Structures are given as C-alpha cells and as structure tokens.
Short mmCIF file of C-alpha atoms in Angstrom, two decimals:
data_model
loop_
_atom_site.label_atom_id
_atom_site.label_comp_id
_atom_site.label_asym_id
_atom_site.label_seq_id
_atom_site.Cartn_x
_atom_site.Cartn_y
_atom_site.Cartn_z
CA MET C 1446 -17.24 12.55 18.46
CA LEU C 1447 -15.21 14.08 15.64
CA LEU C 1448 -12.37 14.42 18.06
CA GLU C 1449 -12.42 10.65 18.27
CA VAL C 1450 -12.14 10.01 14.51
CA PHE C 1451 -10.15 13.04 13.37
CA ARG C 1452 -8.17 13.76 16.49
CA GLU C 1453 -5.42 15.66 14.65
CA ILE C 1454 -7.74 18.19 12.95
CA SER C 1455 -9.30 21.34 14.39
CA PHE C 1456 -12.62 22.16 12.76
CA SER C 1457 -14.84 25.22 12.95
CA THR C 1458 -18.26 24.49 14.51
CA GLU C 1459 -19.83 24.63 11.08
CA GLU C 1460 -17.28 22.23 9.58
CA SER C 1461 -17.61 19.98 12.56
CA ASN C 1462 -21.38 19.62 12.09
CA PHE C 1463 -20.95 19.13 8.37
CA VAL C 1464 -18.41 16.34 8.86
CA ALA C 1465 -20.42 14.70 11.66
CA GLU C 1466 -23.44 14.37 9.35
CA LYS C 1467 -21.38 12.28 6.97
CA LEU C 1468 -20.32 9.70 9.55
CA GLU C 1469 -22.53 6.94 10.88
CA LYS C 1470 -21.86 5.13 14.14
CA LYS C 1471 -22.44 1.37 14.22
CA LYS C 1472 -22.21 -1.22 16.98
CA LEU C 1473 -21.06 -4.62 15.80
CA LYS C 1474 -21.22 -8.07 17.37
CA LYS C 1475 -18.50 -10.69 17.01
CA GLY C 1476 -19.27 -12.61 13.83
CA ASP C 1477 -21.01 -9.72 12.04
CA ILE C 1478 -20.07 -9.37 8.38
CA LEU C 1479 -19.89 -5.81 6.96
CA PHE C 1480 -19.55 -6.98 3.39
CA ARG C 1481 -18.66 -10.16 1.55
CA THR C 1482 -16.85 -11.01 -1.69
CA TYR C 1483 -18.94 -9.77 -4.67
CA ASP C 1484 -20.79 -7.11 -2.61
CA VAL C 1485 -20.28 -3.62 -4.00
CA VAL C 1486 -18.19 -1.68 -1.47
CA TYR C 1487 -19.56 1.78 -0.64
CA ASN C 1488 -17.92 2.38 2.75
CA GLN C 1489 -14.78 2.39 4.77
CA TYR C 1490 -14.79 1.96 8.54
CA TYR C 1491 -13.01 3.63 11.42
CA VAL C 1492 -12.61 1.38 14.47
CA CYS C 1493 -13.28 3.01 17.89
CA GLU C 1494 -13.11 -0.25 19.84
CA GLY C 1495 -13.07 -3.98 19.17
CA CYS C 1496 -11.44 -5.73 16.25
CA LEU C 1497 -12.27 -6.36 12.58
CA ARG C 1498 -10.42 -8.28 9.91
CA THR C 1499 -10.48 -8.47 6.11
CA TYR C 1500 -9.86 -11.85 4.53
CA PHE C 1501 -9.70 -13.38 1.09
CA LEU C 1502 -11.26 -16.79 0.42
CA ASP C 1503 -9.35 -18.74 -2.23
CA ASN C 1504 -10.78 -21.33 -4.63
CA SER C 1505 -9.99 -24.16 -2.26
CA GLY C 1506 -11.96 -22.47 0.54
CA LYS C 1507 -8.90 -21.37 2.49
CA GLU C 1508 -9.01 -17.96 4.25
CA HIS C 1509 -6.12 -15.49 3.92
CA THR C 1510 -6.21 -12.59 6.37
CA LEU C 1511 -5.07 -9.35 4.81
CA GLN C 1512 -5.56 -6.95 7.68
CA PHE C 1513 -6.69 -6.64 11.28
CA ALA C 1514 -8.10 -3.31 12.41
CA ILE C 1515 -8.08 -2.31 16.06
CA LYS C 1516 -8.72 1.07 17.77
CA ASP C 1517 -7.88 4.02 15.52
CA TRP C 1518 -7.43 1.99 12.29
CA TRP C 1519 -9.37 2.38 9.07
CA ILE C 1520 -10.42 -0.73 7.16
CA SER C 1521 -12.12 -1.65 3.87
CA ASP C 1522 -11.47 -3.55 0.65
CA TYR C 1523 -9.66 -0.58 -0.83
CA THR C 1524 -9.56 -1.68 -4.45
CA ALA C 1525 -13.33 -2.01 -4.36
CA PHE C 1526 -13.91 1.05 -2.16
CA PHE C 1527 -11.88 3.47 -4.30
CA THR C 1528 -13.67 2.41 -7.46
CA THR C 1529 -17.09 1.47 -5.95
CA THR C 1530 -16.85 -2.04 -7.38
CA GLU C 1531 -17.29 -5.60 -6.08
CA ALA C 1532 -15.25 -6.76 -3.12
CA ILE C 1533 -12.67 -9.48 -3.49
CA MET C 1534 -12.53 -9.70 0.31
CA THR C 1535 -14.86 -10.09 3.27
CA ILE C 1536 -14.85 -7.91 6.41
CA GLU C 1537 -15.70 -9.70 9.62
CA CYS C 1538 -16.05 -8.38 13.16
CA ILE C 1539 -13.93 -10.72 15.32
CA GLN C 1540 -14.41 -8.90 18.64
CA ASP C 1541 -17.51 -6.79 19.57
CA ALA C 1542 -16.82 -3.39 18.04
CA VAL C 1543 -17.90 0.21 17.64
CA VAL C 1544 -17.09 1.72 14.25
CA TYR C 1545 -17.87 4.83 12.22
CA LYS C 1546 -18.66 4.24 8.59
CA ILE C 1547 -18.24 6.76 5.81
CA SER C 1548 -19.15 6.35 2.15
CA ARG C 1549 -16.93 7.09 -0.82
CA LYS C 1550 -19.48 9.62 -2.06
CA ASN C 1551 -19.44 11.49 1.24
CA MET C 1552 -15.66 11.42 1.30
CA GLU C 1553 -15.58 13.18 -2.07
CA VAL C 1554 -17.98 15.82 -0.72
CA LEU C 1555 -15.77 16.30 2.34
CA TYR C 1556 -12.58 16.57 0.26
CA ASP C 1557 -14.26 19.29 -1.70
CA GLN C 1558 -15.68 21.22 1.25
CA VAL C 1559 -13.13 20.60 4.01
CA PRO C 1560 -9.64 20.54 2.51
CA GLN C 1561 -7.97 19.57 5.81
CA LEU C 1562 -9.66 16.21 5.37
CA GLU C 1563 -7.98 15.65 2.03
CA THR C 1564 -4.64 16.29 3.72
CA PHE C 1565 -5.63 14.00 6.60
CA PHE C 1566 -6.55 11.09 4.32
CA ARG C 1567 -3.59 11.70 2.00
CA LYS C 1568 -1.32 11.26 5.03
CA LYS C 1569 -3.23 8.17 6.22
CA MET C 1570 -2.82 6.70 2.72
CA GLU C 1571 0.90 7.45 2.79
CA LYS C 1572 1.29 5.62 6.09
CA GLY C 1573 -0.78 2.70 4.89
CA PHE C 1574 1.12 2.55 1.62
CA ALA C 1575 4.48 2.57 3.41
CA ALA C 1576 3.27 -0.11 5.83
CA PHE C 1577 2.24 -2.34 2.90
CA GLN C 1578 5.66 -1.82 1.23
CA LYS C 1579 7.27 -3.05 4.46
CA ARG C 1580 4.90 -6.00 4.70
CA ILE C 1581 5.68 -7.12 1.13
CA ILE C 1582 9.41 -6.93 1.87
CA SER C 1583 8.85 -8.87 5.06
CA ASN C 1584 6.84 -11.55 3.18
CA LEU C 1585 9.59 -11.83 0.59
CA SER C 1586 12.61 -11.80 2.86
CA GLN C 1587 11.74 -12.92 6.38
CA SER C 1588 11.26 -16.32 7.96
CA ALA C 1589 7.85 -17.20 9.45
CA LYS C 1590 9.34 -16.69 12.93
CA GLU C 1591 10.56 -13.18 12.06
CA ARG C 1592 7.18 -12.34 10.52
CA TYR C 1593 5.43 -13.53 13.68
CA THR C 1594 7.69 -11.32 15.80
CA SER C 1595 6.90 -8.28 13.60
CA PHE C 1596 3.23 -9.15 13.84
CA ILE C 1597 3.21 -9.01 17.65
CA ARG C 1598 5.11 -5.71 17.50
CA THR C 1599 2.52 -4.23 15.08
CA TYR C 1600 -0.51 -5.53 16.98
CA PRO C 1601 0.75 -5.75 20.59
CA ASN C 1602 -2.61 -6.51 22.27
CA ILE C 1603 -4.28 -8.50 19.58
CA GLU C 1604 -3.23 -12.02 20.42
CA LYS C 1605 -5.73 -12.43 23.26
CA SER C 1606 -8.68 -11.51 21.08
CA VAL C 1607 -8.08 -13.34 17.81
CA LYS C 1608 -8.01 -17.01 16.94
CA ASN C 1609 -4.83 -18.85 16.07
CA TYR C 1610 -6.01 -19.54 12.54
CA HIS C 1611 -6.55 -15.78 12.01
CA ILE C 1612 -2.93 -15.10 12.86
CA ALA C 1613 -1.65 -18.09 10.88
CA SER C 1614 -3.65 -17.00 7.83
CA TYR C 1615 -2.20 -13.47 8.15
CA LEU C 1616 1.33 -14.85 8.27
CA GLY C 1617 0.71 -17.33 5.45
CA ILE C 1618 1.56 -20.38 7.58
CA THR C 1619 -0.36 -23.29 9.11
CA THR C 1620 -1.64 -23.20 12.71
CA GLU C 1621 0.81 -26.06 13.43
CA SER C 1622 3.75 -23.90 12.31
CA LEU C 1623 2.42 -21.05 14.46
CA SER C 1624 2.34 -23.31 17.55
CA ARG C 1625 5.89 -24.50 16.83
CA ILE C 1626 7.13 -20.90 16.49
CA ARG C 1627 5.45 -19.89 19.76
CA LYS C 1628 7.05 -22.85 21.57
CA GLU C 1629 10.46 -21.94 20.18
CA ILE C 1630 10.09 -18.35 21.39
CA ALA C 1631 8.79 -19.44 24.83
CA GLN C 1632 11.75 -21.79 25.34
CA LYS C 1633 14.30 -18.99 24.90
CA MET E 399 6.77 19.06 -19.60
CA LEU E 400 4.15 19.28 -16.88
CA LEU E 401 1.73 17.70 -19.25
CA GLU E 402 4.02 14.71 -19.20
CA VAL E 403 4.10 14.27 -15.41
CA PHE E 404 0.66 15.59 -14.44
CA ARG E 405 -1.30 14.75 -17.53
CA GLU E 406 -4.67 14.77 -15.76
CA ILE E 407 -4.35 18.29 -14.31
CA SER E 408 -4.97 21.64 -15.99
CA PHE E 409 -2.79 24.38 -14.49
CA SER E 410 -2.86 28.16 -14.92
CA THR E 411 0.35 29.51 -16.50
CA GLU E 412 1.45 30.79 -13.11
CA GLU E 413 0.82 27.44 -11.41
CA SER E 414 2.48 25.64 -14.25
CA ASN E 415 5.71 27.64 -13.84
CA PHE E 416 5.58 27.23 -10.09
CA VAL E 417 5.22 23.45 -10.35
CA ALA E 418 7.88 23.16 -13.08
CA GLU E 419 10.45 24.85 -10.81
CA LYS E 420 9.98 22.10 -8.24
CA LEU E 421 10.73 19.24 -10.63
CA GLU E 422 14.19 18.25 -11.80
CA LYS E 423 14.80 16.18 -14.93
CA LYS E 424 17.51 13.52 -14.78
CA LYS E 425 18.94 11.13 -17.33
CA LEU E 426 20.01 7.81 -15.91
CA LYS E 427 22.25 5.04 -17.24
CA LYS E 428 21.61 1.35 -16.66
CA GLY E 429 23.30 0.47 -13.38
CA ASP E 430 22.93 3.95 -11.82
CA ILE E 431 21.87 3.92 -8.18
CA LEU E 432 19.58 6.74 -7.00
CA PHE E 433 19.93 5.86 -3.34
CA ARG E 434 21.06 2.90 -1.28
CA THR E 435 20.04 1.37 2.04
CA TYR E 436 20.90 3.79 4.89
CA ASP E 437 20.85 6.89 2.62
CA VAL E 438 18.33 9.47 3.78
CA VAL E 439 15.56 9.61 1.16
CA TYR E 440 14.61 13.13 0.08
CA ASN E 441 13.02 12.41 -3.30
CA GLN E 442 10.54 10.40 -5.25
CA TYR E 443 10.90 9.80 -8.99
CA TYR E 444 8.53 9.89 -11.93
CA VAL E 445 9.63 7.65 -14.82
CA CYS E 446 9.29 9.13 -18.37
CA GLU E 447 11.14 6.30 -20.06
CA GLY E 448 13.32 3.32 -19.13
CA CYS E 449 12.98 1.13 -16.06
CA LEU E 450 13.94 1.39 -12.39
CA ARG E 451 13.52 -1.08 -9.56
CA THR E 452 13.60 -0.93 -5.75
CA TYR E 453 15.09 -3.90 -3.94
CA PHE E 454 15.78 -4.99 -0.41
CA LEU E 455 19.06 -6.74 0.46
CA ASP E 456 18.61 -9.25 3.27
CA ASN E 457 21.27 -10.31 5.82
CA SER E 458 22.38 -13.21 3.67
CA GLY E 459 23.04 -10.87 0.72
CA LYS E 460 19.96 -11.94 -1.23
CA GLU E 461 18.06 -9.29 -3.21
CA HIS E 462 14.25 -9.01 -3.00
CA THR E 463 12.64 -6.80 -5.66
CA LEU E 464 9.75 -4.78 -4.28
CA GLN E 465 8.78 -2.75 -7.33
CA PHE E 466 9.58 -2.09 -10.96
CA ALA E 467 8.77 1.36 -12.36
CA ILE E 468 8.24 1.89 -16.06
CA LYS E 469 6.75 4.85 -17.98
CA ASP E 470 4.26 6.86 -15.92
CA TRP E 471 5.04 5.19 -12.57
CA TRP E 472 6.31 6.88 -9.41
CA ILE E 473 8.97 5.15 -7.34
CA SER E 474 10.78 5.63 -4.03
CA ASP E 475 11.35 3.95 -0.69
CA TYR E 476 8.08 5.36 0.63
CA THR E 477 8.56 4.66 4.32
CA ALA E 478 11.80 6.64 4.17
CA PHE E 479 10.48 9.28 1.75
CA PHE E 480 7.35 10.15 3.75
CA THR E 481 9.35 10.58 6.95
CA THR E 482 12.68 11.76 5.44
CA THR E 483 14.55 8.92 7.11
CA GLU E 484 17.08 6.25 6.06
CA ALA E 485 16.20 3.91 3.23
CA ILE E 486 15.74 0.21 3.84
CA MET E 487 15.85 -0.31 0.06
CA THR E 488 18.02 0.58 -2.92
CA ILE E 489 16.78 2.10 -6.19
CA GLU E 490 18.61 0.97 -9.29
CA CYS E 491 18.18 1.98 -12.92
CA ILE E 492 17.93 -1.30 -14.88
CA GLN E 493 17.33 0.22 -18.32
CA ASP E 494 18.55 3.69 -19.45
CA ALA E 495 15.94 6.11 -18.16
CA VAL E 496 14.65 9.66 -18.00
CA VAL E 497 13.03 10.62 -14.70
CA TYR E 498 11.74 13.70 -12.92
CA LYS E 499 12.63 13.94 -9.27
CA ILE E 500 10.72 15.89 -6.65
CA SER E 501 11.61 16.35 -2.98
CA ARG E 502 9.30 15.82 -0.04
CA LYS E 503 9.84 19.46 0.97
CA ASN E 504 8.75 20.69 -2.45
CA MET E 505 5.76 18.38 -2.44
CA GLU E 506 4.58 19.95 0.82
CA VAL E 507 4.97 23.42 -0.76
CA LEU E 508 2.98 22.28 -3.78
CA TYR E 509 0.20 20.72 -1.67
CA ASP E 510 -0.11 24.04 0.09
CA GLN E 511 -0.06 26.24 -3.03
CA VAL E 512 -1.67 24.03 -5.69
CA PRO E 513 -4.48 22.01 -4.12
CA GLN E 514 -5.17 20.02 -7.31
CA LEU E 515 -1.80 18.36 -6.67
CA GLU E 516 -2.91 17.14 -3.27
CA THR E 517 -5.92 15.55 -4.94
CA PHE E 518 -3.70 14.10 -7.67
CA PHE E 519 -1.30 12.47 -5.21
CA ARG E 520 -4.08 11.37 -2.87
CA LYS E 521 -5.56 9.46 -5.82
CA LYS E 522 -2.15 8.04 -6.84
CA MET E 523 -1.69 6.87 -3.25
CA GLU E 524 -5.12 5.24 -3.28
CA LYS E 525 -4.27 3.31 -6.43
CA GLY E 526 -0.87 2.28 -5.08
CA PHE E 527 -2.41 1.26 -1.76
CA ALA E 528 -5.07 -0.83 -3.48
CA ALA E 529 -2.43 -2.44 -5.74
CA PHE E 530 -0.35 -3.41 -2.71
CA GLN E 531 -3.42 -4.91 -1.00
CA LYS E 532 -3.92 -7.07 -4.08
CA ARG E 533 -0.26 -8.05 -4.18
CA ILE E 534 -0.29 -9.16 -0.53
CA ILE E 535 -3.37 -11.28 -1.20
CA SER E 536 -1.70 -12.71 -4.26
CA ASN E 537 1.46 -13.53 -2.25
CA LEU E 538 -0.63 -15.24 0.42
CA SER E 539 -3.01 -17.15 -1.78
CA GLN E 540 -1.56 -17.78 -5.23
CA SER E 541 0.90 -20.31 -6.57
CA ALA E 542 4.18 -19.08 -8.10
CA LYS E 543 2.77 -19.78 -11.56
CA GLU E 544 -0.35 -17.65 -10.91
CA ARG E 545 1.85 -14.86 -9.49
CA TYR E 546 4.03 -14.98 -12.60
CA THR E 547 0.94 -14.70 -14.82
CA SER E 548 -0.30 -11.65 -12.86
CA PHE E 549 3.19 -10.16 -13.11
CA ILE E 550 3.19 -10.30 -16.92
CA ARG E 551 -0.29 -8.78 -16.94
CA THR E 552 0.85 -5.89 -14.69
CA TYR E 553 4.09 -5.25 -16.58
CA PRO E 554 3.31 -6.42 -20.13
CA ASN E 555 6.47 -5.15 -21.83
CA ILE E 556 8.95 -5.57 -19.06
CA GLU E 557 10.23 -9.06 -19.63
CA LYS E 558 12.56 -8.11 -22.48
CA SER E 559 14.32 -5.46 -20.45
CA VAL E 560 14.85 -7.06 -17.05
CA LYS E 561 16.97 -9.97 -15.90
CA ASN E 562 15.49 -13.28 -14.85
CA TYR E 563 16.77 -12.87 -11.31
CA HIS E 564 14.95 -9.52 -11.05
CA ILE E 565 11.66 -11.20 -11.87
CA ALA E 566 12.36 -14.22 -9.67
CA SER E 567 13.26 -11.94 -6.74
CA TYR E 568 10.00 -10.01 -7.28
CA LEU E 569 7.97 -13.23 -7.21
CA GLY E 570 9.88 -14.64 -4.25
CA ILE E 571 11.07 -17.73 -6.15
CA THR E 572 14.39 -19.01 -7.53
CA THR E 573 15.44 -18.43 -11.14
CA GLU E 574 15.21 -22.23 -11.61
CA SER E 575 11.54 -22.17 -10.58
CA LEU E 576 10.95 -19.26 -12.94
CA SER E 577 12.42 -21.21 -15.88
CA ARG E 578 10.29 -24.24 -15.00
CA ILE E 579 7.12 -22.08 -14.88
CA ARG E 580 7.95 -20.51 -18.24
CA LYS E 581 8.48 -23.94 -19.80
CA GLU E 582 5.15 -25.17 -18.39
CA ILE E 583 3.35 -22.15 -19.86
CA ALA E 584 5.12 -22.47 -23.26
CA GLN E 585 4.16 -26.16 -23.52
CA LYS E 586 0.44 -25.42 -23.20
#
C-alpha cells in the first residue's frame, strides 16, 4: 500500500508500518464533499483512482475550479491545510474515487521520524509550486484557446469524466466559449 | 549574515560556517538582469533590500509580471531552477538591491548536511504554494479593482518604487485601467 502512495521511497519494515498507520484509506462516491468553505482543514488527500476537484464559490454563487486531482495527485485547500484554518474552497469527488488521507499533525510526526518523507514532500511542493507559476503565466499571457490546449495536455484523460462547466470554470471562461473553442479545434 | 537569511534557524558554529560558504552576496543596480529567457537557471535569490521582479515576455512582445520580490522574499524561475533547465522568464532588478544567491547544487548539499534547512525550505515552499493557490483563485474570481486592492495589501510599500506598467502587467490589465481604478478608489 505504501508503494502506491510513496512509490519513490524505500522504507524499512518498521518505517513502513509506522507510515502506514498514519494514512487512512477512503472510498468516495461521485458527489461526496470532503470539506466545504469554512470547515477547518485537517487533511490532504492522495488520489489512487477517480477524480476530485477543489473549487471556490464567489459572492455571486459562481464556481471557480482551482484544481483537478486524478491518479497520483495530492489535493487540499493548502492555505487552510498548512495552517489548520478554515477552508476558502470546497473539495468535491466528481468521479467515484479511492483516496488516502493524511492529517497535518501526522505529517509533522512523519517529517520528524522519517526524514525521507520531508524530502519527498519538499520535492512535491517544488513541483506544485513550479506548476502554479506556469499556470499564472498562462492565465496572464495566453488566449482561452491556448489555455484549453494546455489543459488537455496536463490532464489528458480527464475530459470524458468531468462536466463542461468544470473545465470552463477552471479556464475562467463560459461554457459557450468552451464549445466554440472545441468546434474551432475540431474544424482544423 | 546567516541571521539575515535564515532568521528562524539556530545553527551550530560549524553549520553556520558551512552554510555561509554556500551563499554569495551580490549588489545589484536598477536595470540589472540576473537571467533571461533561455538562460539555464542555476540559482535562486534572497532579497535583503531593494526590489526584483520576474516577468514573462509573450510572442507579441508584451511583458507579464509574475512576481515582485522585496525584503525577505526568495525569487527565481522555479520551474527552471528546480530542474536546472532554461528559463521561461527574466529576472530584473527594478530598485537597487542587495541579494544572496544560492545554487541548486549547493541547496542539495545543504539539505543533506543541515536538515533544519530542508524543513525551512519545505515550509517556505508551502507558503509560496498556498499564496499561488490564492492568487489563481483571485485571478479567476475577482474584478481588476479587487485584485489591485489585494496587491497593495500584499506589497504595502511597493507602489512608490515600481512603474505603473509593472503593476498593470502583474494584474493582467492595461495601465489605463490601472489609472481608472486608482481614480475610483481615490474618489471614495
């Protein structure tokens, strides 16, 4: 099981048991909510299968998708998770999923006891941080069509399993614009 | 000097000397470029004083500011820095500055020899990651005026030292829109 979540790390048997105790497996159904805005966020989630998304609900009731998480991604409201405060986002399961959850408190214990895990998560953070830098640049400088093309490159198999308004709300466009972009690409 | 860069950490004298050897102090003049698009990125920079910015130049020659770094911020093109590859951004000094630079290679040595530094940078990464999550949400959901207000909250003293087009290119708006927003706020 640890091989699944921490594939890159080799643990001793003792470490392996210690780490396994800190993770909890959960099966989720489409539509399940892991936490909502204003809930205190204690956990982050590793996706084994299925698909989750985090979204932000603005004052006018419009949803803005921040992230999708498919196999081998970690997901949470990280501002809230790192400081154990209230979420500004909601996490929703959008395709039946199996996840492992781990609490902030247990992560601190693991960092202390199993230093390879600190290295592992430091590297994950670096990748995530770099990916967000790229996404901000892309939001600032690319057209909606270019952003859609990057999106399909980043999440190659996701389109079948998510709704059009999820994708549109990730790209910051309307579902009508999304349809127009898809038609343009199909006609090429 | 280490107190300046790693204020939160207490080092032994030996560690302190070891870490100090890996950092290089640099004085920068306004207009200096630390690296440009297509340069391989070996370093990240800690700002002691002054102001730097990273920007992305799109195909039409338009600049998009990703980040400003003032006192106590770290800055680099992180996708390129973490993988020692070519930059997609440029770093420019926009106000005379003093920085410490540290290479990726030396960071790996430090992580290995001084584990508190791995914890330190893991936490920095977490904060940066969370800040970028917030910024993406803000880009997706807020009006230009709201984004401008958040910007002044994040960088309270920056407005005097940077040009209007720097701020506009950070917010993803024109300098004309920026002037209009400022007028609206002043009239309240």
